[in-house]
Coordinates of C-alpha atoms and ligand atoms in Angstrom, one line a residue:
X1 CA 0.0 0.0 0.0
X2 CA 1.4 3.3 -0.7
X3 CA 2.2 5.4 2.5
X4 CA 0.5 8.7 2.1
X5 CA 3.5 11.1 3.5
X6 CA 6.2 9.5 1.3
X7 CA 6.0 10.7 -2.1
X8 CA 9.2 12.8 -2.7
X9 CA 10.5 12.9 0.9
X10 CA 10.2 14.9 3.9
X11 CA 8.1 18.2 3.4
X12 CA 9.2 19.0 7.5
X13 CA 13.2 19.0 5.7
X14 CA 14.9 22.0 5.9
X15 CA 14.4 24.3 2.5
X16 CA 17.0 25.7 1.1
X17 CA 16.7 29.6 1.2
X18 CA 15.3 29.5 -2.4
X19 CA 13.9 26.2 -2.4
X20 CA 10.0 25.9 -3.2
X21 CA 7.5 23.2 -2.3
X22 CA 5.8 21.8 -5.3
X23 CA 2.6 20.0 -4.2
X24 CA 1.0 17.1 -7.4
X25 CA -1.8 15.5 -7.5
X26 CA -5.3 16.6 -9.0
X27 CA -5.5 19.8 -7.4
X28 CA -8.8 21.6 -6.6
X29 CA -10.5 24.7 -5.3
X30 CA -13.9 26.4 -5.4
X31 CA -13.3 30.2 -5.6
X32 CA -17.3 30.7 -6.0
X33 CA -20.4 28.5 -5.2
X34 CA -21.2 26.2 -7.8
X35 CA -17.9 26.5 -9.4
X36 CA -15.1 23.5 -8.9
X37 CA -11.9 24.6 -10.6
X38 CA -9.5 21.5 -11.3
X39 CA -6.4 20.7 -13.0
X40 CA -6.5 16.5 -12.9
X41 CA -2.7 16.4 -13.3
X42 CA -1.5 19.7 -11.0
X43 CA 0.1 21.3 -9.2
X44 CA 0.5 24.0 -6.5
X45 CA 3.9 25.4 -5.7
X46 CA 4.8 28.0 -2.6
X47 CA 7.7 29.3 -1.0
X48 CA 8.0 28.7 2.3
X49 CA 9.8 31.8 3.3
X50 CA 6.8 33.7 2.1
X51 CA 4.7 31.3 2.9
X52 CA 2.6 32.2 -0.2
X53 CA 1.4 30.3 -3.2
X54 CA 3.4 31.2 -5.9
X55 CA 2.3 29.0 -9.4
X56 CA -0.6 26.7 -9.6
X57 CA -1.7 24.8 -12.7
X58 CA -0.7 22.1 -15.0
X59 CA 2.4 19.9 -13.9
X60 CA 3.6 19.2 -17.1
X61 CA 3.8 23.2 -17.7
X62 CA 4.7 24.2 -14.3
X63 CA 7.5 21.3 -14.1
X64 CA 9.0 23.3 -16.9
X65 CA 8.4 26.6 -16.3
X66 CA 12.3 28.2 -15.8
X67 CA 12.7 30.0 -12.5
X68 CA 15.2 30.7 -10.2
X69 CA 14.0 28.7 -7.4
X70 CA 14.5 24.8 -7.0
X71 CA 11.0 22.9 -6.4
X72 CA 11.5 20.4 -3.7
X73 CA 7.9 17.8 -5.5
X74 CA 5.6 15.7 -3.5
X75 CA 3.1 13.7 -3.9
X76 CA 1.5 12.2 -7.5
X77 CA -1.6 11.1 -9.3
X78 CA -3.0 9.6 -5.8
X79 CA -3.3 12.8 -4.7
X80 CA -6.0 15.8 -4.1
X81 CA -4.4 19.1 -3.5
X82 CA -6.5 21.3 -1.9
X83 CA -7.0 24.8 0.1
X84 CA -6.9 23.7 4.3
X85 CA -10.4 23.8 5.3
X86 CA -12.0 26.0 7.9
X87 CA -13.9 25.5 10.8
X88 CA -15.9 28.7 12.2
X89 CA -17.1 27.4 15.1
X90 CA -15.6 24.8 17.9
X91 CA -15.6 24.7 21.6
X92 CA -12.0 23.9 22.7
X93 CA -12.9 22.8 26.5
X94 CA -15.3 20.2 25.1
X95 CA -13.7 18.3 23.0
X96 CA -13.3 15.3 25.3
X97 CA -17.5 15.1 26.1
X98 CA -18.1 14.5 21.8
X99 CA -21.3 12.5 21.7
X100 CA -21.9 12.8 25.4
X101 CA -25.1 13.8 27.3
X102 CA -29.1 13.9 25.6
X103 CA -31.2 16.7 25.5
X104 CA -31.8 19.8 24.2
X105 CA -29.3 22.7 24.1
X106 CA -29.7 24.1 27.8
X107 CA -29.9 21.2 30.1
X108 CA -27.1 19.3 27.8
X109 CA -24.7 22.3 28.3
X110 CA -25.8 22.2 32.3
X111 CA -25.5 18.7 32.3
X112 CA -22.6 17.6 30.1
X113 CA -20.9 20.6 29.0
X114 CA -20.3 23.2 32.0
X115 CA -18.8 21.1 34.8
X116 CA -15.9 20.0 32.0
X117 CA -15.6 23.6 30.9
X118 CA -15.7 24.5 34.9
X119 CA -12.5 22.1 34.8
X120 CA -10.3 23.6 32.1
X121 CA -7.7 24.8 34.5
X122 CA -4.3 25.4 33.1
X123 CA -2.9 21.9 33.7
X124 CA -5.8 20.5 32.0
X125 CA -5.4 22.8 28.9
X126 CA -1.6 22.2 29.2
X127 CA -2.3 18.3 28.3
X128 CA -5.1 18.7 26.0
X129 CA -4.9 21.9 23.7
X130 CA -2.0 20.9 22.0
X131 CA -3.9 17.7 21.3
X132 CA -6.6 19.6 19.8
X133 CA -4.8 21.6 17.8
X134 CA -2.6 18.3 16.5
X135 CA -6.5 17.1 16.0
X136 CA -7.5 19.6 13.7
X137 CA -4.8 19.9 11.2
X138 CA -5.0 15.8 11.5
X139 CA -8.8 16.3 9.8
X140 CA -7.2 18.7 7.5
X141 CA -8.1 22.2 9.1
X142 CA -6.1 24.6 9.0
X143 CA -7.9 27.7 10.2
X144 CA -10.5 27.9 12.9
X145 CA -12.0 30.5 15.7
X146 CA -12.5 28.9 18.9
X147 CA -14.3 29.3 22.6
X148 CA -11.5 28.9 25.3
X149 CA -13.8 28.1 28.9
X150 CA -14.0 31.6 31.3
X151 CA -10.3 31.6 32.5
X152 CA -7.7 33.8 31.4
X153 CA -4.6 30.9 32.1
X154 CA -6.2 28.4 30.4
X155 CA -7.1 30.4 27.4
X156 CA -3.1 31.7 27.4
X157 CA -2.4 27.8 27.3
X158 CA -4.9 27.0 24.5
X159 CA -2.7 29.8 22.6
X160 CA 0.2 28.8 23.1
X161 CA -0.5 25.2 21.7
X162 CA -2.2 26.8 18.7
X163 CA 1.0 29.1 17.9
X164 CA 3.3 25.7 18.7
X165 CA 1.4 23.6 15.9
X166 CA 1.8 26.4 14.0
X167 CA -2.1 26.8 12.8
X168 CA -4.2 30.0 11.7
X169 CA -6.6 30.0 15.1
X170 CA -9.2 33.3 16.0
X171 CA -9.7 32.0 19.6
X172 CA -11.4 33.8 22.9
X173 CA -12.7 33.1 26.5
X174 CA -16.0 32.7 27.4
X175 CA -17.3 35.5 28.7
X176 CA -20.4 34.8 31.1
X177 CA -21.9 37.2 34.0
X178 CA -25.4 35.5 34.6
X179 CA -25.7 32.3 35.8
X180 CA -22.3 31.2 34.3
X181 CA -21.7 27.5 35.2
X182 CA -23.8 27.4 37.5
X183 CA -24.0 26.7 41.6
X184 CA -20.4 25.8 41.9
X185 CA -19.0 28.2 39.4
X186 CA -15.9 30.3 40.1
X187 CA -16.9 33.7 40.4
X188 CA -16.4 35.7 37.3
X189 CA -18.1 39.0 37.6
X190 CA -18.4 41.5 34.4
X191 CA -15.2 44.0 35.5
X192 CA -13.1 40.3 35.5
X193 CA -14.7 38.9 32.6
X194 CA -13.9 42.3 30.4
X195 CA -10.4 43.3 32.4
X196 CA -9.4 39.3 31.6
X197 CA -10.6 39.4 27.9
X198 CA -8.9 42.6 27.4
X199 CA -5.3 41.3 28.8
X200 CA -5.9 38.4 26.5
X201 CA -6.5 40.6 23.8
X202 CA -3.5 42.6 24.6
X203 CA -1.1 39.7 24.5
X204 CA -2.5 37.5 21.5
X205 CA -4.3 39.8 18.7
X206 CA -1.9 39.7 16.2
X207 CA 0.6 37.4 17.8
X208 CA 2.7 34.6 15.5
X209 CA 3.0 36.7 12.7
X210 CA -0.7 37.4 12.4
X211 CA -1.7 34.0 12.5
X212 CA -3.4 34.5 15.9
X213 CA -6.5 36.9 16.8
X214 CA -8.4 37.5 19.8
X215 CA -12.5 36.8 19.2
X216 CA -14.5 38.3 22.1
X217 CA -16.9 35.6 22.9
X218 CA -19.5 36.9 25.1
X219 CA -21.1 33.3 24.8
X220 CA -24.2 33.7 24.0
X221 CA -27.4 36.2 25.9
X222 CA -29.0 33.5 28.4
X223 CA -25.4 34.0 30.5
X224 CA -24.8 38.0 29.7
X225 CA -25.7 40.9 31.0
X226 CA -26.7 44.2 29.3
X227 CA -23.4 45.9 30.3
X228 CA -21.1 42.6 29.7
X229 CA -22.1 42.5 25.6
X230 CA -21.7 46.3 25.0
X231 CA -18.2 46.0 26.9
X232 CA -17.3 43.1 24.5
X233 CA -18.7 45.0 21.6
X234 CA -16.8 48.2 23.3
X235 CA -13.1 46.2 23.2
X236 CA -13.2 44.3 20.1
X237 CA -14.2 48.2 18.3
X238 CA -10.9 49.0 19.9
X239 CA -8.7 46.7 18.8
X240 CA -10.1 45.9 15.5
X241 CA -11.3 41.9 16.9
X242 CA -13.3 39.8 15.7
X243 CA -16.5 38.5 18.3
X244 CA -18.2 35.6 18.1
X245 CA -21.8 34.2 19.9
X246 CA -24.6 32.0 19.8
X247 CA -27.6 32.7 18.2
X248 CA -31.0 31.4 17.6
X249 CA -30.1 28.2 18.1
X250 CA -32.9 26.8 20.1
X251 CA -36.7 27.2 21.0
X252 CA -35.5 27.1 25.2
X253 CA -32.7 30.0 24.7
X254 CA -35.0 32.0 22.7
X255 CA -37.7 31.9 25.2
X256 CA -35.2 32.9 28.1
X257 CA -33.8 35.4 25.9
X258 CA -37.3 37.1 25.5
X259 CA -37.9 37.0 29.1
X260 CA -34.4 38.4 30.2
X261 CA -34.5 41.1 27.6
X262 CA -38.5 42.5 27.5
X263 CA -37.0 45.8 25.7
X264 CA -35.6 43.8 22.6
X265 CA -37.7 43.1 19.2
X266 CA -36.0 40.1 18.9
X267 CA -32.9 37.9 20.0
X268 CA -31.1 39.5 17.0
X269 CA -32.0 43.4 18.3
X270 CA -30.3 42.2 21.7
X271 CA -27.0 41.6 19.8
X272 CA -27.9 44.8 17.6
X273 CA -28.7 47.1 20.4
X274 CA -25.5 46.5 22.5
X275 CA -23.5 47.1 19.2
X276 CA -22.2 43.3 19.0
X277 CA -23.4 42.8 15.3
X278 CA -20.7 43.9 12.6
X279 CA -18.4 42.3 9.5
X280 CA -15.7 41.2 11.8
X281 CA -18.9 39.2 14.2
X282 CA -19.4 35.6 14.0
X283 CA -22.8 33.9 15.0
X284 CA -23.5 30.4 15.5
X285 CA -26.1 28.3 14.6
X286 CA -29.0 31.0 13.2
X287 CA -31.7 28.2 12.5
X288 CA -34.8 30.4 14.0
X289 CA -34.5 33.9 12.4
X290 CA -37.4 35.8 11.8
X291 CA -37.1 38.0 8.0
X292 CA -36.7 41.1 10.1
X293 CA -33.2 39.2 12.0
X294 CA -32.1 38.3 8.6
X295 CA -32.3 42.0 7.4
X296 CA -30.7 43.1 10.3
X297 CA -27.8 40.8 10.2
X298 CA -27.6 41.1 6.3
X299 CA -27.1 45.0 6.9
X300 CA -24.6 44.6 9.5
X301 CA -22.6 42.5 7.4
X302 CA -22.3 40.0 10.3
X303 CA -21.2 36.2 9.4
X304 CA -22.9 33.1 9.9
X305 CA -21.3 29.6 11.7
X306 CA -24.0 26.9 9.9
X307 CA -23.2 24.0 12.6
X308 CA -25.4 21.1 11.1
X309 CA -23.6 18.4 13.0
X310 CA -24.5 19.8 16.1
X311 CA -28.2 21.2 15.0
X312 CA -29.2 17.6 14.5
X313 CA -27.3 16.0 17.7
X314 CA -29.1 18.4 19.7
X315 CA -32.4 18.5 17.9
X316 CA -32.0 22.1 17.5
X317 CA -33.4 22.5 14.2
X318 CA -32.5 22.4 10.3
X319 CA -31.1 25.9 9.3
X320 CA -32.6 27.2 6.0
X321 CA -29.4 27.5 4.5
X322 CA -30.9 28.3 1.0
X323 CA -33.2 31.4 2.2
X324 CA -29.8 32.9 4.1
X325 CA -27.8 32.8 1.3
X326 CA -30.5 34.2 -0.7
X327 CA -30.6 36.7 1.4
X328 CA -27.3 37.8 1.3
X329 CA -25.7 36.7 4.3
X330 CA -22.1 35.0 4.0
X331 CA -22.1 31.8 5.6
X332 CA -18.9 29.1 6.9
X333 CA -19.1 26.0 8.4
X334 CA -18.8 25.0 12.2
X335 CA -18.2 21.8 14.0
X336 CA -19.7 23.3 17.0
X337 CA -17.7 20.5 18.9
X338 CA -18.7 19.3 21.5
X339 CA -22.6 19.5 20.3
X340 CA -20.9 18.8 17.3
X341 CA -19.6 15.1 17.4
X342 CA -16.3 15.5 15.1
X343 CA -14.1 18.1 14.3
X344 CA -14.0 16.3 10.7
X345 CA -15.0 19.5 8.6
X346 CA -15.9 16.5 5.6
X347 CA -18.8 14.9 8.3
X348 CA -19.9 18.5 8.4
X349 CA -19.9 19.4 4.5
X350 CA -21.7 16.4 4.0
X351 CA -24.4 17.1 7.4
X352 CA -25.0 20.0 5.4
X353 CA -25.8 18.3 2.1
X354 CA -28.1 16.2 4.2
X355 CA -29.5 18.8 6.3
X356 CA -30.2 20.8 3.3
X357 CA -31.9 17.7 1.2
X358 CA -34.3 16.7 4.4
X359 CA -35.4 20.3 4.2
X360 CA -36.4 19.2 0.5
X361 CA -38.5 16.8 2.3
X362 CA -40.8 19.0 3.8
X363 CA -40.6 22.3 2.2
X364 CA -41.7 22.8 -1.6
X365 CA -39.4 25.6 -2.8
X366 CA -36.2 24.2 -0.6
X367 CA -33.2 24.0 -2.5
X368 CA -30.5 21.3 -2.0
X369 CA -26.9 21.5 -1.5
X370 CA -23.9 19.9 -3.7
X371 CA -21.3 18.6 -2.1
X372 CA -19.2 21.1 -4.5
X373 CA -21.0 24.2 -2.9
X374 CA -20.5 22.8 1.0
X375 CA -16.9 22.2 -0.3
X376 CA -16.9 26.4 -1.2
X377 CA -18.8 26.8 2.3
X378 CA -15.9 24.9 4.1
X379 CA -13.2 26.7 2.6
X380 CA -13.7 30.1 1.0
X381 CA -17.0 30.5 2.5
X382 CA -15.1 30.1 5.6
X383 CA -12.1 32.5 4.8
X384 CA -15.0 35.2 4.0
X385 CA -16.9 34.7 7.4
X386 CA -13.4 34.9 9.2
X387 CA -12.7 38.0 7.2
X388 CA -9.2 36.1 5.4
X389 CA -11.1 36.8 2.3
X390 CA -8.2 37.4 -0.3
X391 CA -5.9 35.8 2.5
X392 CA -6.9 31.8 2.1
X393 CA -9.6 29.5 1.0
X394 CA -8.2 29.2 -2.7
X395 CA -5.4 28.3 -4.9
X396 CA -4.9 31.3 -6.2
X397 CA -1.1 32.6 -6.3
X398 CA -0.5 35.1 -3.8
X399 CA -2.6 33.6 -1.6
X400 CA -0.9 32.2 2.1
X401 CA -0.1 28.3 1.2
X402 CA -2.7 26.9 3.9
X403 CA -3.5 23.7 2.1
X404 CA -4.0 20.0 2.4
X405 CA -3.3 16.8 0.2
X406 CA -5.7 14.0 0.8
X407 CA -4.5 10.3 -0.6
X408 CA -6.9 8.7 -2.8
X409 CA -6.3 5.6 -1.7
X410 CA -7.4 6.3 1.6
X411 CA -10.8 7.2 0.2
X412 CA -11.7 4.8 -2.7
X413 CA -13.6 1.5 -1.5
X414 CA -10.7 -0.9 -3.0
X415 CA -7.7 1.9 -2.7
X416 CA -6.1 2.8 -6.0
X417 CA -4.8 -0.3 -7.2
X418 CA -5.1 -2.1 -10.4
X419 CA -8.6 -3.5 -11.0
X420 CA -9.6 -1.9 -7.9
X421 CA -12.3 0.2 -9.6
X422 CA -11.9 3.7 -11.5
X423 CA -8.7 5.1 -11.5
X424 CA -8.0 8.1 -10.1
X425 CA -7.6 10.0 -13.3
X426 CA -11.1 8.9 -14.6
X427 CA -13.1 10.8 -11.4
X428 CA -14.6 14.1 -12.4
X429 CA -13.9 16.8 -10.2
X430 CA -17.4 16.6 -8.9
X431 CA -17.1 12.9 -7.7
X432 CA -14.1 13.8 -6.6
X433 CA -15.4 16.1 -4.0
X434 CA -18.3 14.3 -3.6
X435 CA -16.2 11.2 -2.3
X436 CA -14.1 13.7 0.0
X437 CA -17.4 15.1 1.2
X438 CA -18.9 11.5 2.1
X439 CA -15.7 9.8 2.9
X440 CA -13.6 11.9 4.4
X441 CA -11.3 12.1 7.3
X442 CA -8.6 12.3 9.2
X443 CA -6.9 8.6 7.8
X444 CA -6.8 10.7 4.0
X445 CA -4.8 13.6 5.1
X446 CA -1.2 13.2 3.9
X447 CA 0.1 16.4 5.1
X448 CA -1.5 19.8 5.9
X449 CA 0.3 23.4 5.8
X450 CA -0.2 26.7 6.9
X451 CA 1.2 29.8 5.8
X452 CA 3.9 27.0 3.8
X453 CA 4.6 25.3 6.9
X454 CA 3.8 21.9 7.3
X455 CA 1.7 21.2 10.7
X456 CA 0.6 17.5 9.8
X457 CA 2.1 14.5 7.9
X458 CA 0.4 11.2 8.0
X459 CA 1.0 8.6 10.8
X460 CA 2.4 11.9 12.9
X461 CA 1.9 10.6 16.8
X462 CA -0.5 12.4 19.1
X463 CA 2.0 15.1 21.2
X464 CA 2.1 13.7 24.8
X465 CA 2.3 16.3 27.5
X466 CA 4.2 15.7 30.3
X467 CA 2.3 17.6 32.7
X468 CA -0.3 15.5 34.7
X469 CA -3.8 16.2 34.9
X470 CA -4.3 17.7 38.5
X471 CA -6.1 14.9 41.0
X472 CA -9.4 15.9 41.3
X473 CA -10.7 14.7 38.5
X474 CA -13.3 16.4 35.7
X475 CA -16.5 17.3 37.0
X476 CA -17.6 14.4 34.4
Ligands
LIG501 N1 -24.9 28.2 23.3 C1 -24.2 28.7 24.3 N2 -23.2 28.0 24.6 C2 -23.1 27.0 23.7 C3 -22.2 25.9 23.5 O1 -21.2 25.7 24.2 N3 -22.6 25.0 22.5 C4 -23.7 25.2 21.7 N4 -23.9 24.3 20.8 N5 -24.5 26.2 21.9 C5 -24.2 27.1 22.9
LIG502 FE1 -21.1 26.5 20.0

């Protein structure tokens, strides 16, 4: 069987100061919806001292093409070449309760979700965030904005393991002033909450070259106050940060939220009136919007997390993905782990294609959703909702070289072999995609790069921390 890292060497070896990389295999991108571009025997070539994308196309041209720079080539026919993918929406803290706890959105956070996030203590995020982050560019991901729990130390922890792998992470503490995590919650009252999130802010906007931000997360309005959300909104204005929430995600949180706010149209005017919505805010989950929300959030520019994993684990609902696009609203894909069960952004293109086709089911006008356009959601949808529009999400030279090479063999039934079915040359771009989209996963990603740096290569081992979890135990 052919090992997936192998083809032409070591891409972690040392380049020469003008060597580039030079990436084969049937290379792909979707720079609009609807729109696969492909080159069946391609390439993309980058220099990793930019870190940028410097020639894509044909091999056979590009092979030849004189330039001054040597091209270290890997890979081959049995390869897809792809931009990284991008996950808008993840709960660090909860990775380790995936698939854990029943029930609707607010007693399966109470239940299953708050005492491990109570628990994310420094030594804990010391062992697992550089799991996580070994985790997601393992699934192929190389950009992502993240909930840390409530604590400043942890959060500085989860950071540092995201600069160490070496991945393109927007990531924030929770911010909570009501209720928080409940009866045995450390206090965290709205001066600590906004003094903590600022400090954070201060020491990680920016940070590794610009490959980290701060998001402000005021988590969602159930667990804010008034003042908390316009101080958020108030700090991220100042340093030019992205914010992220929850929104709409459930019948229970929007009945609280029209009891705690009496003043507000609507769970959207909340956000609105404490000056949280803009282009640089991300909101999860928007599957119960009224036409008047949409407006609102179509004017403000603000970005959508579609999280349809964790809509159907939870029984949230089916977001009407077709009527928010419609209506103008620029939408990425979220794993929403933990109420997501996998940070596999492919399990979550392809919950999207199914999510979109049950809505078929039962409403008349309902459009459905390729598996090329969830493939544009995941990636340059997701670059756009992250504002890295023009940054990532393509193949286009001059973009930053986040990418990822999936082996073939690793998705087709009978691997690649002779008489093992087509071969890989025959697959349209579309069934290409398609079987990426219903088959893929972490056991097809060869190697995965950011900025031209490699920050996964098949069969890499699982970092072990040294530091041991403190006794005590999780709350779980
Ligand atoms: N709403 C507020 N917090 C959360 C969370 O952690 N997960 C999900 N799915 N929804 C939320
Ligand atoms: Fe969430």
């Amino acid at each position: 069987m052919p090992s997936a890292a192998s083809p032409g060497g070591n891409p972690r070896a040392a380049a020469t100061a003008d060597e580039w990389i030079g990436l084969r295999g049937h290379v792909l991108d979707a720079p609009e919806s609807g729109r696969l571009r492909s080159w069946r025997e391609g390439a993309v070539l980058f220099d990793p001292a930019t870190g940028r994308i410097t020639e894509t196309g044909e091999y056979a041209l590009l092979r030849r093409r004189p330039r001054t720079a040597k091209v270290r080539w890997l890979g081959g026919p049995e390869w897809l070449v792809m931009p990284g993918l991008i996950d808008v929406h993840a709960h660090v803290p909860q990775y380790p309760a995936v698939a854990r706890g029943e029930g609707e959105l607010l007693p399966w956070l109470r239940q299953a979700i708050f005492p491990l996030e109570r628990d994310f203590s420094k030594p804990r995020a010391l062992v697992q965030a550089p799991r996580f982050f070994h985790e997601l560019a393992r699934h192929g991901t190389t950009s992502a904005m993240l909930y840390s729990a409530i604590y400043e130390e942890s959060t500085d922890a989860a950071f540092e393991a995201a600069a160490a792998r070496g991945l393109r992470i927007a990531l924030g503490k929770v911010m909570m002033d009501v209720g928080s995590y409940g009866p045995l919650q450390p206090r965290k009252i709205l001066t600590v909450s906004l003094h903590e999130s600022e400090a954070l802010c201060r020491r990680w906007h920016g940070a590794n070259g610009g490959l980290l931000r701060y998001a402000f997360a005021p988590r969602f309005a159930v667990s804010c106050s008034e003042r908390l959300m316009r101080g958020a909104a108030d700090l991220a204005r100042q340093y030019d940060a992205p914010i992220q929430t929850h929104l709409a995600e459930s019948a229970g949180e929007i009945e609280k939220v029209r009891f705690q706010f009496p003043w507000a149209k609507d769970y959207t005017d909340v956000y609105d009136r404490c000056g949280l919505l803009g282009p640089r805010t991300v909101l999860g989950h928007c599957i119960h919007l009224s036409e008047r929300e949409v407006g609102t959030l179509a004017a403000a520019n603000a970005k959508v997390a579609h999280c349809p994993t964790s809509n159907l684990y939870l029984g949230s609902g089916i977001m009407p993905l077709d009527r928010w696009l419609a209506a103008g609203l620029t939408v990425g894909l979220g794993s929403d782990v933990a109420a997501g069960p996998e940070l596999n952004m492919w399990a979550v293109m392809r919950s999207a294609v199914e999510s979109a086709r049950a809505r078929t089911f039962f409403v008349p006008d309902a459009r459905p959703l390729r598996p090329a356009e969830a493939f544009h959601l995941a990636t340059q949808g997701g670059a756009r909702a992250l504002g890295l529009d023009g940054v990532v999400g393509t193949l286009d030279p001059g973009r930053e070289a986040d990418l990822v090479a999936l082996d073939l063999h690793a998705l087709l039934p009978y691997g690649t072999g002779a008489a093992a079915g087509p071969r890989p040359g025959e697959l349209s771009p579309q069934d290409l995609v398609a079987l990426c989209v219903y088959r893929g996963g972490p056991a097809a990603t060869a190697l995965t790069f950011v900025r031209g740096r490699c920050v996964y290569r098949a069969g890499e081992p699982t970092p072990m921390a040294d530091v041991p979890v403190e006794p005590g135990g999780s709350g779980i």
